[in-house]
GROMACS .gro file of C-alpha atoms in nm:
model
  284
    1UNK     CA    1  -1.165  -0.494  -1.426
    2UNK     CA    2  -0.964  -0.686  -1.153
    3UNK     CA    3  -0.961  -0.991  -1.364
    4UNK     CA    4  -0.786  -0.802  -1.651
    5UNK     CA    5  -0.470  -0.807  -1.437
    6UNK     CA    6  -0.252  -1.125  -1.549
    7UNK     CA    7  -0.051  -1.222  -1.213
    8UNK     CA    8   0.217  -1.392  -1.430
    9UNK     CA    9   0.283  -1.101  -1.581
   10UNK     CA   10   0.321  -0.881  -1.267
   11UNK     CA   11   0.576  -1.158  -1.105
   12UNK     CA   12   0.795  -1.119  -1.458
   13UNK     CA   13   0.742  -0.743  -1.389
   14UNK     CA   14   0.888  -0.794  -1.052
   15UNK     CA   15   1.129  -1.066  -1.151
   16UNK     CA   16   1.315  -0.804  -1.372
   17UNK     CA   17   1.260  -0.499  -1.141
   18UNK     CA   18   1.558  -0.690  -0.902
   19UNK     CA   19   1.825  -0.672  -1.135
   20UNK     CA   20   1.718  -0.289  -1.235
   21UNK     CA   21   1.790  -0.232  -0.837
   22UNK     CA   22   2.096  -0.412  -0.884
   23UNK     CA   23   2.247  -0.229  -1.153
   24UNK     CA   24   2.195   0.092  -1.012
   25UNK     CA   25   2.317  -0.014  -0.680
   26UNK     CA   26   2.648  -0.131  -0.871
   27UNK     CA   27   2.656   0.187  -1.057
   28UNK     CA   28   2.601   0.429  -0.724
   29UNK     CA   29   2.872   0.209  -0.528
   30UNK     CA   30   3.094   0.265  -0.863
   31UNK     CA   31   3.047   0.627  -0.817
   32UNK     CA   32   3.398   0.797  -0.776
   33UNK     CA   33   3.301   1.182  -0.632
   34UNK     CA   34   3.436   1.456  -0.810
   35UNK     CA   35   3.261   1.774  -0.707
   36UNK     CA   36   3.191   2.028  -0.955
   37UNK     CA   37   3.024   2.001  -1.280
   38UNK     CA   38   3.141   1.621  -1.337
   39UNK     CA   39   2.934   1.521  -1.062
   40UNK     CA   40   2.628   1.680  -1.143
   41UNK     CA   41   2.677   1.493  -1.483
   42UNK     CA   42   2.755   1.170  -1.333
   43UNK     CA   43   2.456   1.220  -1.071
   44UNK     CA   44   2.181   1.354  -1.325
   45UNK     CA   45   2.106   1.000  -1.468
   46UNK     CA   46   2.128   0.822  -1.159
   47UNK     CA   47   1.887   1.032  -0.998
   48UNK     CA   48   1.632   0.993  -1.314
   49UNK     CA   49   1.693   0.608  -1.327
   50UNK     CA   50   1.593   0.633  -0.931
   51UNK     CA   51   1.298   0.790  -1.011
   52UNK     CA   52   1.159   0.552  -1.285
   53UNK     CA   53   1.234   0.282  -1.060
   54UNK     CA   54   0.998   0.422  -0.817
   55UNK     CA   55   0.729   0.456  -1.083
   56UNK     CA   56   0.763   0.091  -1.186
   57UNK     CA   57   0.752  -0.041  -0.844
   58UNK     CA   58   0.420   0.175  -0.746
   59UNK     CA   59   0.299   0.022  -1.077
   60UNK     CA   60   0.323  -0.304  -0.933
   61UNK     CA   61   0.180  -0.211  -0.616
   62UNK     CA   62  -0.131  -0.048  -0.777
   63UNK     CA   63  -0.175  -0.368  -0.985
   64UNK     CA   64  -0.160  -0.612  -0.725
   65UNK     CA   65  -0.406  -0.409  -0.501
   66UNK     CA   66  -0.673  -0.433  -0.777
   67UNK     CA   67  -0.622  -0.776  -0.895
   68UNK     CA   68  -0.765  -1.136  -0.746
   69UNK     CA   69  -0.418  -1.157  -0.546
   70UNK     CA   70  -0.546  -0.947  -0.321
   71UNK     CA   71  -0.805  -1.222  -0.220
   72UNK     CA   72  -0.531  -1.500  -0.168
   73UNK     CA   73  -0.409  -1.560   0.156
   74UNK     CA   74  -0.065  -1.425   0.256
   75UNK     CA   75  -0.155  -1.127   0.034
   76UNK     CA   76  -0.117  -0.871   0.343
   77UNK     CA   77   0.216  -0.981   0.385
   78UNK     CA   78   0.366  -0.945   0.051
   79UNK     CA   79   0.157  -0.625  -0.031
   80UNK     CA   80   0.279  -0.438   0.216
   81UNK     CA   81   0.647  -0.591   0.146
   82UNK     CA   82   0.592  -0.399  -0.178
   83UNK     CA   83   0.497  -0.129  -0.037
   84UNK     CA   84   0.807  -0.111   0.140
   85UNK     CA   85   1.003  -0.144  -0.226
   86UNK     CA   86   0.822   0.170  -0.314
   87UNK     CA   87   0.950   0.324  -0.006
   88UNK     CA   88   1.319   0.240  -0.024
   89UNK     CA   89   1.330   0.301  -0.375
   90UNK     CA   90   1.200   0.663  -0.312
   91UNK     CA   91   1.423   0.708   0.035
   92UNK     CA   92   1.729   0.626  -0.250
   93UNK     CA   93   1.612   0.866  -0.452
   94UNK     CA   94   1.621   1.099  -0.203
   95UNK     CA   95   1.935   1.012  -0.112
   96UNK     CA   96   2.094   1.076  -0.473
   97UNK     CA   97   1.918   1.390  -0.465
   98UNK     CA   98   2.028   1.546  -0.139
   99UNK     CA   99   2.418   1.408  -0.272
  100UNK     CA  100   2.334   1.584  -0.604
  101UNK     CA  101   2.257   1.937  -0.375
  102UNK     CA  102   2.564   1.904  -0.171
  103UNK     CA  103   2.767   1.869  -0.476
  104UNK     CA  104   2.932   2.245  -0.520
  105UNK     CA  105   2.921   2.339  -0.867
  106UNK     CA  106   3.187   2.516  -1.069
  107UNK     CA  107   3.059   2.905  -0.996
  108UNK     CA  108   3.156   3.209  -0.860
  109UNK     CA  109   3.016   3.411  -0.592
  110UNK     CA  110   2.995   3.802  -0.526
  111UNK     CA  111   3.300   3.969  -0.574
  112UNK     CA  112   3.463   4.096  -0.255
  113UNK     CA  113   3.817   4.248  -0.162
  114UNK     CA  114   4.096   4.006  -0.150
  115UNK     CA  115   3.929   3.655  -0.231
  116UNK     CA  116   4.104   3.378  -0.377
  117UNK     CA  117   3.854   3.199  -0.580
  118UNK     CA  118   4.064   2.869  -0.610
  119UNK     CA  119   4.089   2.845  -0.224
  120UNK     CA  120   3.731   2.909  -0.181
  121UNK     CA  121   3.634   2.645  -0.454
  122UNK     CA  122   3.879   2.404  -0.303
  123UNK     CA  123   3.718   2.417   0.066
  124UNK     CA  124   3.389   2.380  -0.045
  125UNK     CA  125   3.463   2.079  -0.250
  126UNK     CA  126   3.674   1.932   0.043
  127UNK     CA  127   3.372   1.979   0.267
  128UNK     CA  128   3.079   1.851  -0.007
  129UNK     CA  129   3.294   1.510  -0.045
  130UNK     CA  130   3.245   1.325   0.296
  131UNK     CA  131   2.860   1.448   0.308
  132UNK     CA  132   2.818   1.331  -0.064
  133UNK     CA  133   3.016   1.009   0.007
  134UNK     CA  134   2.768   0.968   0.291
  135UNK     CA  135   2.434   1.041   0.094
  136UNK     CA  136   2.559   0.831  -0.200
  137UNK     CA  137   2.632   0.514   0.070
  138UNK     CA  138   2.271   0.538   0.227
  139UNK     CA  139   2.118   0.530  -0.144
  140UNK     CA  140   2.293   0.238  -0.197
  141UNK     CA  141   2.228   0.079   0.099
  142UNK     CA  142   1.838   0.113  -0.024
  143UNK     CA  143   1.863   0.011  -0.338
  144UNK     CA  144   2.035  -0.351  -0.236
  145UNK     CA  145   1.729  -0.411   0.006
  146UNK     CA  146   1.480  -0.316  -0.265
  147UNK     CA  147   1.663  -0.596  -0.492
  148UNK     CA  148   1.675  -0.831  -0.234
  149UNK     CA  149   1.277  -0.780  -0.125
  150UNK     CA  150   1.158  -0.825  -0.517
  151UNK     CA  151   1.356  -1.161  -0.502
  152UNK     CA  152   1.185  -1.258  -0.197
  153UNK     CA  153   0.825  -1.139  -0.328
  154UNK     CA  154   0.876  -1.303  -0.684
  155UNK     CA  155   0.912  -1.576  -0.452
  156UNK     CA  156   0.689  -1.570  -0.217
  157UNK     CA  157   0.365  -1.441  -0.458
  158UNK     CA  158   0.433  -1.719  -0.673
  159UNK     CA  159   0.410  -1.956  -0.294
  160UNK     CA  160   0.079  -1.806  -0.229
  161UNK     CA  161  -0.079  -1.857  -0.611
  162UNK     CA  162   0.065  -2.209  -0.613
  163UNK     CA  163  -0.064  -2.264  -0.282
  164UNK     CA  164  -0.407  -2.061  -0.385
  165UNK     CA  165  -0.430  -2.332  -0.647
  166UNK     CA  166  -0.407  -2.648  -0.470
  167UNK     CA  167  -0.652  -2.521  -0.199
  168UNK     CA  168  -0.932  -2.352  -0.426
  169UNK     CA  169  -1.182  -2.057  -0.203
  170UNK     CA  170  -1.485  -2.251  -0.044
  171UNK     CA  171  -1.855  -2.168  -0.163
  172UNK     CA  172  -1.983  -1.842  -0.040
  173UNK     CA  173  -2.097  -1.815   0.265
  174UNK     CA  174  -2.518  -1.832   0.308
  175UNK     CA  175  -2.596  -1.528   0.495
  176UNK     CA  176  -2.998  -1.429   0.651
  177UNK     CA  177  -3.139  -1.092   0.565
  178UNK     CA  178  -3.034  -0.910   0.852
  179UNK     CA  179  -2.674  -1.005   0.798
  180UNK     CA  180  -2.715  -0.894   0.414
  181UNK     CA  181  -2.831  -0.561   0.499
  182UNK     CA  182  -2.533  -0.517   0.724
  183UNK     CA  183  -2.261  -0.612   0.449
  184UNK     CA  184  -2.473  -0.421   0.196
  185UNK     CA  185  -2.436  -0.104   0.447
  186UNK     CA  186  -2.061  -0.161   0.523
  187UNK     CA  187  -1.974  -0.278   0.128
  188UNK     CA  188  -2.120   0.065   0.013
  189UNK     CA  189  -1.873   0.318   0.278
  190UNK     CA  190  -1.738   0.128   0.571
  191UNK     CA  191  -1.814   0.153   0.923
  192UNK     CA  192  -1.637   0.224   1.256
  193UNK     CA  193  -1.646   0.018   1.539
  194UNK     CA  194  -1.619   0.299   1.849
  195UNK     CA  195  -1.764   0.343   2.235
  196UNK     CA  196  -2.050   0.573   2.301
  197UNK     CA  197  -2.195   0.692   2.665
  198UNK     CA  198  -2.095   0.457   2.931
  199UNK     CA  199  -1.839   0.236   2.802
  200UNK     CA  200  -2.107   0.068   2.572
  201UNK     CA  201  -1.972   0.021   2.196
  202UNK     CA  202  -2.168   0.072   1.878
  203UNK     CA  203  -2.099   0.020   1.450
  204UNK     CA  204  -2.222   0.317   1.303
  205UNK     CA  205  -2.165   0.350   0.893
  206UNK     CA  206  -2.116   0.702   0.716
  207UNK     CA  207  -2.502   0.711   0.662
  208UNK     CA  208  -2.586   0.653   1.016
  209UNK     CA  209  -2.680   0.305   0.981
  210UNK     CA  210  -2.613   0.116   1.323
  211UNK     CA  211  -2.539  -0.231   1.333
  212UNK     CA  212  -2.535  -0.407   1.648
  213UNK     CA  213  -2.260  -0.607   1.775
  214UNK     CA  214  -2.433  -0.946   1.775
  215UNK     CA  215  -2.474  -0.914   1.364
  216UNK     CA  216  -2.099  -0.743   1.333
  217UNK     CA  217  -1.932  -1.045   1.589
  218UNK     CA  218  -2.128  -1.283   1.336
  219UNK     CA  219  -2.001  -1.138   1.033
  220UNK     CA  220  -1.639  -1.109   1.181
  221UNK     CA  221  -1.609  -1.435   1.297
  222UNK     CA  222  -1.699  -1.595   0.948
  223UNK     CA  223  -1.433  -1.370   0.796
  224UNK     CA  224  -1.644  -1.134   0.582
  225UNK     CA  225  -1.580  -0.801   0.785
  226UNK     CA  226  -1.211  -0.670   0.897
  227UNK     CA  227  -1.180  -0.462   1.225
  228UNK     CA  228  -0.902  -0.277   1.192
  229UNK     CA  229  -0.724  -0.312   1.538
  230UNK     CA  230  -0.423  -0.160   1.528
  231UNK     CA  231  -0.603   0.193   1.591
  232UNK     CA  232  -0.764   0.260   1.988
  233UNK     CA  233  -1.118   0.153   2.029
  234UNK     CA  234  -1.189   0.543   2.161
  235UNK     CA  235  -1.045   0.673   1.799
  236UNK     CA  236  -1.316   0.424   1.633
  237UNK     CA  237  -1.219   0.137   1.438
  238UNK     CA  238  -1.270   0.052   1.077
  239UNK     CA  239  -1.450  -0.188   0.951
  240UNK     CA  240  -1.409  -0.306   0.603
  241UNK     CA  241  -1.599  -0.554   0.381
  242UNK     CA  242  -1.357  -0.849   0.320
  243UNK     CA  243  -1.354  -1.037  -0.028
  244UNK     CA  244  -1.529  -1.352   0.105
  245UNK     CA  245  -1.804  -1.128   0.204
  246UNK     CA  246  -1.832  -0.950  -0.113
  247UNK     CA  247  -1.863  -1.304  -0.259
  248UNK     CA  248  -2.163  -1.339   0.004
  249UNK     CA  249  -2.325  -1.044  -0.092
  250UNK     CA  250  -2.319  -1.133  -0.452
  251UNK     CA  251  -2.459  -1.474  -0.346
  252UNK     CA  252  -2.743  -1.352  -0.149
  253UNK     CA  253  -2.840  -1.122  -0.464
  254UNK     CA  254  -2.838  -1.389  -0.759
  255UNK     CA  255  -3.024  -1.654  -0.496
  256UNK     CA  256  -3.281  -1.427  -0.371
  257UNK     CA  257  -3.297  -1.190  -0.676
  258UNK     CA  258  -3.437  -0.930  -0.456
  259UNK     CA  259  -3.363  -0.554  -0.471
  260UNK     CA  260  -3.382  -0.331  -0.139
  261UNK     CA  261  -3.570   0.022  -0.104
  262UNK     CA  262  -3.600   0.193   0.197
  263UNK     CA  263  -3.840   0.163   0.441
  264UNK     CA  264  -3.859   0.238   0.852
  265UNK     CA  265  -3.643   0.004   1.035
  266UNK     CA  266  -3.714  -0.060   1.452
  267UNK     CA  267  -3.546   0.202   1.653
  268UNK     CA  268  -3.264   0.122   1.912
  269UNK     CA  269  -3.473   0.199   2.173
  270UNK     CA  270  -3.722  -0.083   2.104
  271UNK     CA  271  -3.422  -0.338   2.054
  272UNK     CA  272  -3.261  -0.231   2.382
  273UNK     CA  273  -2.930  -0.186   2.117
  274UNK     CA  274  -2.787  -0.029   1.810
  275UNK     CA  275  -2.973  -0.201   1.523
  276UNK     CA  276  -2.969  -0.259   1.157
  277UNK     CA  277  -3.202  -0.046   0.913
  278UNK     CA  278  -3.449  -0.269   0.761
  279UNK     CA  279  -3.471  -0.229   0.399
  280UNK     CA  280  -3.825  -0.396   0.243
  281UNK     CA  281  -3.696  -0.656  -0.031
  282UNK     CA  282  -3.915  -0.658  -0.326
  283UNK     CA  283  -3.845  -0.955  -0.567
  284UNK     CA  284  -3.823  -0.930  -0.941
   0.00000   0.00000   0.00000
């Protein structure tokens, strides 16, 4: 359940994650590359630690995404930034792994005439050092960015929560039966807005419930739904119910004490445009 997430604990988790990134950053920056078995022993714990940090950042992202914080104004920017921390930590781990892969181990190749193993080993080491140093520098760069981002997230999330406590959410919106049916259909599986025919625009749910543009616009204007405008309309823009929309649905059910059962709805041709499938209300 989302209410089980302790937001202050999540803030503390990010607060402690920042010095973890800093510590690994310093270890990577202070590493003296010495190709061979010695480098393998040096890099192995760094790779493992970087993967641990990826996991910790991902746990925080998952927890906050399913917490009440997701309904707080400004949370979208914070969750996007935390997603970037997961990405940055993953890139740092990848760079450390690349450094490990570029490290020439102390091994022997296939026997051949006139082969000087010492010369071959020295040449491989000389070629590997610049490549390993480049990967280590990239890893340190990503780790430094992750540390800064964690500090910013602690401040930003704390500020968002403080602002939300000073400005408690307004009472849920009252919605009409038609708006309720549209929201209910959207909450069950979302919908897409797309063009059809001569440039006409429709809103269609996965179960082929049609929602009029007028109904969608009334819900969108009140902040009860979200339209993903980053996608071209011809590809189909996703529509989801916001936290305010979920609250409006819950309030409507509590106020009317009704359930819904399928009933024949009006045809789109009769209305002259796509319509919401009407359900018969059964009062308990």
